C-alpha positions as a LaTeX table, in Angstrom:
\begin{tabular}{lrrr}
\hline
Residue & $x$ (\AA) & $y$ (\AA) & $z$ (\AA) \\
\hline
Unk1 & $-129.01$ & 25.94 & 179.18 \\
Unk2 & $-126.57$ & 23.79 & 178.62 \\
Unk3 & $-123.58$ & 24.65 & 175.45 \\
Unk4 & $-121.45$ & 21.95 & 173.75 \\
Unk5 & $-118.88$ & 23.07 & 171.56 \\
Unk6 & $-116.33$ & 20.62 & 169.65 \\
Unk7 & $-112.58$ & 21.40 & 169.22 \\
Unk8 & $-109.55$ & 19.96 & 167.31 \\
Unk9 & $-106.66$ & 19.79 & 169.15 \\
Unk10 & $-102.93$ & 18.91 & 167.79 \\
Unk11 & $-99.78$ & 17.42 & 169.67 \\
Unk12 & $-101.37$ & 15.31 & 172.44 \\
Unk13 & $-100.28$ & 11.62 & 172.31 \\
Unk14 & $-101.14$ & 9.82 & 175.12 \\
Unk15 & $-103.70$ & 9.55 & 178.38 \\
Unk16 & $-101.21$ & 12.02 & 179.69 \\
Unk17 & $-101.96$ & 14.66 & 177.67 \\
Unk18 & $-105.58$ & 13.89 & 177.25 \\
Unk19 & $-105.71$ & 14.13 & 181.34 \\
Unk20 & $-104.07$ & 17.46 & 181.04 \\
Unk21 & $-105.98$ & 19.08 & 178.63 \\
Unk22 & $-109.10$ & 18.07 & 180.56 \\
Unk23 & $-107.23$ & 19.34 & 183.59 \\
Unk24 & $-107.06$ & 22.95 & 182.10 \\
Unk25 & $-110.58$ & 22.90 & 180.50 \\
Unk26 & $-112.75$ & 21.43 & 183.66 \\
Unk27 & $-110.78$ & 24.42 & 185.31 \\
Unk28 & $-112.50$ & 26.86 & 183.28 \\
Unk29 & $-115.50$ & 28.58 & 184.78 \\
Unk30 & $-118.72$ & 27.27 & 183.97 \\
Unk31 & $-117.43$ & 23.65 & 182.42 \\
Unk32 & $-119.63$ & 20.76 & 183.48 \\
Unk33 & $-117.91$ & 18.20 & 181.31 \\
Unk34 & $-114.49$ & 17.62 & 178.90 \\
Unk35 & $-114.27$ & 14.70 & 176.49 \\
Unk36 & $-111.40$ & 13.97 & 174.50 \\
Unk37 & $-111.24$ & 11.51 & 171.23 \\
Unk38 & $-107.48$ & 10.82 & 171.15 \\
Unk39 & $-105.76$ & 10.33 & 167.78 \\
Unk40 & $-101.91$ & 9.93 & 169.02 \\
Unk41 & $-99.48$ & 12.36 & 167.04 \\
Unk42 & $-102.89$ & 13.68 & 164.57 \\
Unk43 & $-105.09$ & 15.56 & 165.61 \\
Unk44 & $-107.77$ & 14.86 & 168.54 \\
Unk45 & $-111.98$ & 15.88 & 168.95 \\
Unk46 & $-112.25$ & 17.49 & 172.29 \\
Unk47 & $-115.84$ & 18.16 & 173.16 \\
Unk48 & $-116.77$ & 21.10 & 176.24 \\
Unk49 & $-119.99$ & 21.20 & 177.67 \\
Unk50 & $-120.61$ & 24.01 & 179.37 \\
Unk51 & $-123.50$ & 25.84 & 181.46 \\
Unk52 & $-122.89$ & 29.50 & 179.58 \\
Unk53 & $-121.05$ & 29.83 & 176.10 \\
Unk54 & $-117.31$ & 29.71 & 176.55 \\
Unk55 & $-114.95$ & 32.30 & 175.07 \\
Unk56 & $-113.04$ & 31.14 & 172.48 \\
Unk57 & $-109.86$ & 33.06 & 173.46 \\
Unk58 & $-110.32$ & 31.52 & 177.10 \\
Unk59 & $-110.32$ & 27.99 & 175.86 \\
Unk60 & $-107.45$ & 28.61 & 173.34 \\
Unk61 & $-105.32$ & 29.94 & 176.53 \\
Unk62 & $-106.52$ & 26.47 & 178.42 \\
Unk63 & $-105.58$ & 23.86 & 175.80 \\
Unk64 & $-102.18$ & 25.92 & 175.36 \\
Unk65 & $-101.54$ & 26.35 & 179.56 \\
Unk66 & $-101.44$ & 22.48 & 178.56 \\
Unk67 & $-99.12$ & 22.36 & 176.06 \\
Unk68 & $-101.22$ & 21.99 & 173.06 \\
Unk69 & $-102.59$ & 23.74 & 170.83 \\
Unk70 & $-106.17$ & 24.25 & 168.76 \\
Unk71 & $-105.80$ & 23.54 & 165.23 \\
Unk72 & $-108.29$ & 24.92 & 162.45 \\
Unk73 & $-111.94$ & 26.02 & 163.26 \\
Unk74 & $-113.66$ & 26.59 & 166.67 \\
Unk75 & $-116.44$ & 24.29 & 165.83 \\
Unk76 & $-116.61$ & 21.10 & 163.76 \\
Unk77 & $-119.49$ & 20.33 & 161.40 \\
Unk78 & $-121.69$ & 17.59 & 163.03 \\
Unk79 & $-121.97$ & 15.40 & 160.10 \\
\hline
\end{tabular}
C-alpha cells in the first residue's frame, strides 16, 4: 500500500533548497518518492509517497534537519 501525503513548506528559494529538502525526506525510512512545487520566498507543496504512513513528527524533524520549516496543516485539501 502505497501513502501520499502533501505538505507546505516555508523558506526554501531555490533548486538548492528544494534538493535538500528532498535530501532529508528520501532519507526517511520507507519513502519511495519526494516532489517539491517551488514557490521562491512563499510557501512550497511538497508531496511524500511512502510505502507505510509516515509520522508526522519524523517528517517535521526532516524538513527542519534542512533548514526549513512546515507551515500550517499536515495535509492539504485536494481540491
Amino acid at each position: 500500500m502505497t501513502t501520499t501525503d502533501t505538505y507546505r513548506v516555508t523558506g526554501m528559494t531555490c533548486e538548492h533548497c528544494v534538493a535538500a529538502v528532498t535530501e532529508e525526506l528520501s532519507a526517511l525510512d520507507d519513502v519511495t518518492s519526494v516532489a517539491v512545487d517551488l514557490v521562491p520566498g512563499g510557501t512550497s507543496t511538497v508531496t511524500v509517497e511512502s510505502s507505510a504512513p509516515l509520522d508526522p513528527a519524523t517528517v517535521a524533524e526532516a524538513v527542519d534537519e534542512a533548514g526549513y520549516a512546515l507551515a500550517g496543516p499536515r495535509d492539504l485539501p485536494l481540491a
